[in-house]
Amino acid sequence: MLLVRQSLLQRWSCIGFSSATYTLIYKKSCRNVLLKHHCWKCPAVHSSIAFRKNRVRMSKGRGTGTSRQWKRSLEAISKFSRPHTVRGTLLAAISGCLRAILEGGFFVSKSLLFRALLGVIALILGNIFIVGINQIYDIDVDKVNKPFLPLAAREMELSLAWLVVVISGICGVAITRVCFSRLIFYLYISGLSFGALYSLPPFRLRRWPWMAAITISFVRGFLLNFGVYHATKAALGLRFQWNPIIVFTACFMTIYACVIALAKDLPDVQGDKQYRVETFAAKMGVEKVVKMVTMLLLSNYIFAIVVGLVAPYGTFSRKTMLLTHSCLALLWIRESKRLQPNNKQSLIAFYRSIWNLFYAEYCILPFL
């Protein structure tokens, strides 16, 4: 080793390096060889690099965890809002607005569209308020009947559920108070009140089957359709007047809402009996309630066909009235024949078909 060092010193001296320079270069070369071949790392440098890498990794992990948590919360809130009921409310709002606009023959301005959008938002918020309170006070029953709901499945904290309900109620009331007439505001408040009393103790209107059916029929059948139509007329600057179409819509959809109120408990008999919740299905039996629901909705379609036949010419679009409701009646007969009363999945599909026909009716109403 010493001979190598001396030979190198002689060569580098010829080049012009001093002995001090050579010594410095030699020491650095030896250090690099040690680092390369023995993988030695300076503790201070290594620890600082590792800290920086770990900090980046932790920040990435924290960001990913936060985004996943937000995504799960949004999915839980979406399930909490019961999308099938939101769709019904949305279609009711669009249908009522279109009906009023087509009758008035007015050009839709940007201000009217903005006001209509606020009205739709208020209705959806009211819907979330009502179904949210129902889930909060029915957690134990839903663990048996609807274990997929976010509170029953523990996908959502109770505090978040209350936050969503309170914000929905306050914002919905504020929108209707600021943007609409006093009558619409009172109708909105009464709808929220009845919807809340349906589930809130000590009232719990759902304890009595007839009160539960009347509450749902009144809120989703009459208040919703009358309120949307009246609000649109007021926004257009037109005086509200009862006419055959709005009377038919209010009657037909009120009966339909009663059908929904009767059918909604068909798949939930097991949990309702376990927690002593009195419903028509739990008291009378599934088969009797199925027959009642089938006949009531079929009678509703027959009522629509008869009205289309006997109404004076020009009151309705007779071809649309007869053809559409005849087709829907046939579809309903087919769905009722497919039902297996002892099969829960079949009952769920049966209840889903009622909602699908409900959506179809709202698509038809503006063009009657």
XYZ file of C-alpha atoms in Angstrom:
368
model
C 0.000 0.000 0.000
C 2.858 2.342 0.854
C 4.633 1.556 -2.432
C 1.427 2.331 -4.376
C 1.110 5.630 -2.560
C 4.738 6.578 -3.294
C 4.442 5.692 -6.984
C 1.296 7.758 -7.301
C 2.993 10.662 -5.538
C 5.893 10.565 -8.021
C 3.525 10.484 -11.039
C 1.317 13.340 -9.782
C 4.424 15.380 -8.823
C 5.482 15.239 -12.462
C 2.069 16.591 -13.445
C 2.535 19.505 -11.004
C 0.459 18.572 -7.940
C 1.892 19.380 -4.548
C 2.071 16.808 -1.791
C -0.749 18.518 0.155
C -3.031 18.410 -2.878
C -2.166 14.784 -3.451
C -2.936 13.908 0.161
C -6.380 15.517 -0.079
C -7.230 13.727 -3.329
C -5.960 10.419 -1.966
C -8.127 10.678 1.147
C -11.259 11.507 -0.869
C -10.573 8.606 -3.231
C -10.248 6.192 -0.345
C -13.483 7.508 1.170
C -15.357 7.012 -2.126
C -14.043 3.443 -2.421
C -15.235 2.663 1.085
C -18.651 4.138 0.397
C -18.999 2.196 -2.826
C -17.745 -1.220 -1.781
C -18.826 -1.351 1.853
C -22.137 0.548 1.468
C -21.283 2.753 4.395
C -23.553 5.752 4.802
C -23.091 8.784 6.907
C -25.709 8.615 9.693
C -26.561 12.308 9.519
C -26.929 12.398 5.742
C -28.762 9.085 5.610
C -31.189 10.064 8.363
C -32.009 13.403 6.708
C -32.674 11.732 3.337
C -34.798 9.042 4.976
C -36.777 11.685 6.856
C -37.499 13.589 3.648
C -38.595 10.421 1.850
C -40.770 9.362 4.766
C -42.325 12.803 4.982
C -43.249 12.699 1.276
C -44.618 9.162 1.695
C -46.654 10.179 4.731
C -48.044 13.259 2.988
C -49.068 11.122 0.029
C -50.660 8.555 2.328
C -52.444 11.253 4.291
C -53.793 12.806 1.098
C -54.971 9.445 -0.203
C -56.622 8.606 3.138
C -58.371 11.981 3.267
C -59.683 11.675 -0.284
C -60.948 8.161 0.428
C -62.668 9.353 3.584
C -64.363 12.183 1.700
C -65.448 9.775 -1.021
C -66.930 7.372 1.526
C -68.748 10.219 3.285
C -70.251 11.455 0.017
C -71.349 7.939 -0.923
C -72.930 7.520 2.512
C -74.762 10.857 2.190
C -75.997 9.817 -1.254
C -77.420 6.564 0.156
C -78.772 8.472 3.145
C -80.815 10.721 0.824
C -82.668 7.648 -0.605
C -82.086 8.356 -4.332
C -85.323 6.708 -5.496
C -87.363 9.235 -3.492
C -85.192 12.110 -4.741
C -85.884 11.020 -8.336
C -89.617 11.068 -7.637
C -89.425 14.559 -6.149
C -87.291 15.808 -9.038
C -89.671 14.427 -11.660
C -92.663 15.908 -9.811
C -90.999 19.335 -9.842
C -90.088 19.167 -13.541
C -93.520 17.818 -14.497
C -95.406 20.516 -12.578
C -93.253 23.304 -14.002
C -93.650 22.051 -17.580
C -97.405 21.732 -17.173
C -97.765 25.308 -15.941
C -95.430 26.696 -18.626
C -97.192 24.836 -21.453
C -100.555 26.122 -20.268
C -99.281 29.691 -20.080
C -97.399 29.576 -23.375
C -94.685 31.843 -21.981
C -91.080 32.088 -23.022
C -88.892 30.850 -20.191
C -86.494 33.581 -19.078
C -83.191 33.107 -17.275
C -84.623 34.548 -14.052
C -87.507 32.074 -14.171
C -85.114 29.182 -14.766
C -82.982 30.280 -11.818
C -86.040 30.528 -9.590
C -87.238 27.109 -10.744
C -83.805 25.667 -9.973
C -83.966 27.093 -6.456
C -87.409 25.552 -6.038
C -86.139 22.132 -7.127
C -83.211 22.406 -4.712
C -85.594 23.310 -1.876
C -87.786 20.292 -2.656
C -84.815 17.923 -2.728
C -83.543 19.345 0.575
C -86.981 18.821 2.086
C -86.965 15.247 0.813
C -83.563 14.610 2.434
C -84.796 16.171 5.685
C -87.798 13.830 5.881
C -86.101 10.560 4.894
C -83.098 11.453 7.068
C -85.171 11.816 10.228
C -86.868 8.533 9.422
C -83.519 6.718 9.224
C -82.159 8.335 12.390
C -85.068 7.081 14.497
C -85.326 3.678 12.778
C -81.707 2.492 13.018
C -82.522 -0.666 14.975
C -85.386 -1.659 12.678
C -83.306 -0.906 9.577
C -80.565 -3.253 10.790
C -83.061 -6.035 10.092
C -85.142 -4.591 7.245
C -82.632 -2.433 5.364
C -79.099 -3.298 6.485
C -77.697 -1.571 3.380
C -78.643 1.904 4.656
C -75.607 3.910 5.853
C -76.641 4.285 9.500
C -77.688 0.668 9.847
C -74.484 -0.475 8.112
C -72.359 1.908 10.242
C -71.038 3.611 7.126
C -72.123 6.981 8.482
C -71.816 8.579 11.905
C -74.992 9.670 13.650
C -73.541 13.158 14.123
C -73.041 13.503 10.337
C -76.603 12.307 9.741
C -77.968 14.972 12.092
C -75.778 17.592 10.424
C -77.144 16.691 6.983
C -80.740 16.747 8.258
C -80.403 20.093 10.057
C -78.631 21.801 7.147
C -81.189 20.429 4.661
C -84.104 21.666 6.759
C -82.669 25.139 7.397
C -81.568 25.715 3.792
C -84.856 24.471 2.341
C -86.909 26.718 4.615
C -84.639 29.708 3.884
C -84.971 29.261 0.105
C -88.766 29.047 0.151
C -89.064 31.992 2.564
C -86.879 34.302 0.464
C -87.787 33.258 -3.080
C -91.453 32.246 -3.003
C -94.839 33.437 -1.810
C -96.143 33.130 1.707
C -98.576 30.384 0.674
C -95.781 28.265 -0.824
C -93.710 28.841 2.307
C -96.557 27.628 4.531
C -97.127 24.599 2.296
C -93.429 23.773 2.505
C -93.407 24.111 6.304
C -96.489 21.915 6.628
C -94.895 19.265 4.379
C -91.725 19.220 6.492
C -93.778 19.122 9.686
C -95.913 16.162 8.638
C -92.843 14.383 7.283
C -91.002 14.899 10.577
C -93.982 13.913 12.748
C -94.136 10.665 10.779
C -90.925 9.545 12.541
C -90.272 11.878 15.493
C -91.157 10.671 18.995
C -93.418 11.032 20.852
C -95.732 11.536 17.866
C -94.466 8.757 15.548
C -97.437 8.857 13.179
C -96.096 5.727 11.554
C -97.242 3.777 14.633
C -100.765 3.862 13.179
C -100.997 2.372 9.662
C -103.820 4.642 8.520
C -102.086 7.790 9.774
C -98.877 6.719 8.036
C -100.729 6.188 4.745
C -102.586 9.513 5.045
C -99.370 11.390 5.856
C -97.449 10.015 2.878
C -100.416 10.515 0.538
C -100.934 14.094 1.672
C -97.275 15.152 1.469
C -96.130 13.314 -1.668
C -99.476 13.237 -3.423
C -101.271 16.535 -2.827
C -98.825 19.048 -1.329
C -95.970 18.329 -3.708
C -97.982 18.516 -6.932
C -100.223 21.404 -5.935
C -97.306 23.383 -4.480
C -95.071 23.045 -7.557
C -97.886 23.989 -9.944
C -98.975 26.963 -7.843
C -95.407 28.227 -7.421
C -94.764 28.071 -11.174
C -97.973 29.946 -11.916
C -97.010 32.643 -9.433
C -93.531 32.931 -10.967
C -95.127 33.430 -14.393
C -97.314 36.179 -12.962
C -100.508 34.184 -13.556
C -103.396 33.741 -11.196
C -103.882 30.186 -9.958
C -107.101 28.527 -11.055
C -108.211 24.971 -10.609
C -108.570 23.182 -13.918
C -109.378 19.569 -14.881
C -105.727 18.637 -15.454
C -104.444 19.828 -12.083
C -107.462 18.243 -10.330
C -106.793 14.936 -12.089
C -103.062 15.141 -11.272
C -103.699 15.843 -7.586
C -106.247 12.998 -7.275
C -104.277 10.454 -9.287
C -100.933 11.097 -7.579
C -102.531 11.169 -4.101
C -103.956 7.691 -4.684
C -100.621 6.598 -6.110
C -98.805 7.898 -3.024
C -101.215 5.845 -0.923
C -100.215 2.774 -2.963
C -96.554 3.522 -2.184
C -97.388 3.952 1.501
C -99.072 0.537 1.585
C -96.408 -1.276 -0.449
C -93.279 0.156 1.178
C -93.570 -2.155 4.222
C -94.078 -5.375 2.263
C -90.388 -6.423 2.297
C -89.992 -5.276 5.941
C -92.444 -7.539 7.736
C -89.765 -9.443 9.635
C -88.189 -6.386 11.276
C -91.546 -4.699 11.865
C -92.846 -7.727 13.748
C -89.611 -8.062 15.707
C -89.747 -4.424 16.897
C -93.558 -4.334 17.132
C -94.023 -1.722 14.414
C -97.644 -1.825 13.321
C -98.006 -1.759 9.550
C -100.695 -3.099 7.256
C -98.360 -5.850 6.070
C -97.462 -6.875 9.635
C -101.086 -6.844 10.842
C -102.982 -8.171 7.815
C -100.327 -10.312 6.162
C -98.320 -9.820 3.009
C -100.722 -11.542 0.600
C -103.738 -9.439 1.617
C -101.797 -6.194 1.336
C -100.431 -7.251 -2.072
C -103.987 -7.790 -3.310
C -105.026 -4.437 -1.867
C -102.100 -2.637 -3.523
C -102.658 -4.386 -6.861
C -106.360 -3.540 -6.989
C -105.878 0.034 -5.800
C -103.282 0.899 -8.437
C -105.204 -0.910 -11.166
C -108.322 1.037 -10.138
C -106.291 4.219 -10.376
C -105.365 3.440 -13.989
C -108.964 2.536 -14.808
C -109.999 5.875 -13.272
C -107.577 7.666 -15.603
C -108.921 5.797 -18.648
C -112.545 6.570 -17.716
C -111.728 10.259 -17.184
C -110.103 10.356 -20.615
C -113.223 8.828 -22.171
C -115.903 10.949 -20.476
C -114.139 14.318 -20.277
C -115.351 16.962 -22.733
C -113.417 17.183 -25.973
C -110.306 19.337 -25.585
C -109.989 18.925 -21.831
C -107.224 16.335 -22.188
C -105.216 14.914 -25.032
C -107.510 11.917 -25.304
C -105.191 9.674 -27.310
C -102.297 10.291 -24.905
C -104.523 9.788 -21.869
C -105.996 6.489 -23.068
C -102.959 4.953 -24.724
C -100.418 5.678 -21.999
C -102.578 4.625 -19.059
C -103.717 1.470 -20.853
C -100.064 0.514 -21.437
C -99.129 1.284 -17.838
C -102.089 -0.775 -16.580
C -100.937 -3.751 -18.656
C -97.391 -3.375 -17.342
C -98.744 -3.288 -13.808
C -100.764 -6.482 -14.363
C -97.625 -8.187 -15.669
C -95.573 -7.095 -12.644
C -98.251 -8.221 -10.187
C -98.358 -11.682 -11.808
C -94.586 -12.036 -11.448
C -94.722 -11.434 -7.702
C -93.890 -14.235 -5.250
C -95.288 -13.046 -1.874
C -93.047 -15.327 0.183
C -89.829 -14.170 -1.501
C -88.287 -10.970 -0.094
C -86.304 -10.227 -3.261
C -89.488 -10.573 -5.297
C -91.262 -8.153 -2.943
C -88.395 -5.665 -3.317
C -88.647 -5.933 -7.125
C -92.430 -5.490 -6.860
C -91.995 -2.321 -4.798
C -89.345 -1.054 -7.226
C -91.743 -1.546 -10.146
C -94.293 0.676 -8.386
C -91.722 3.468 -8.261
C -90.788 2.937 -11.917
C -94.426 3.322 -12.964
C -94.608 6.351 -10.684
C -91.724 7.950 -12.611
C -93.412 7.080 -15.908
C -96.603 8.830 -14.830
C -94.738 12.065 -14.157
C -93.190 11.870 -17.615
C -96.686 11.676 -19.110
C -98.513 14.331 -17.057
C -97.194 17.489 -18.811
C -98.544 16.268 -22.152
C -102.085 15.238 -21.146
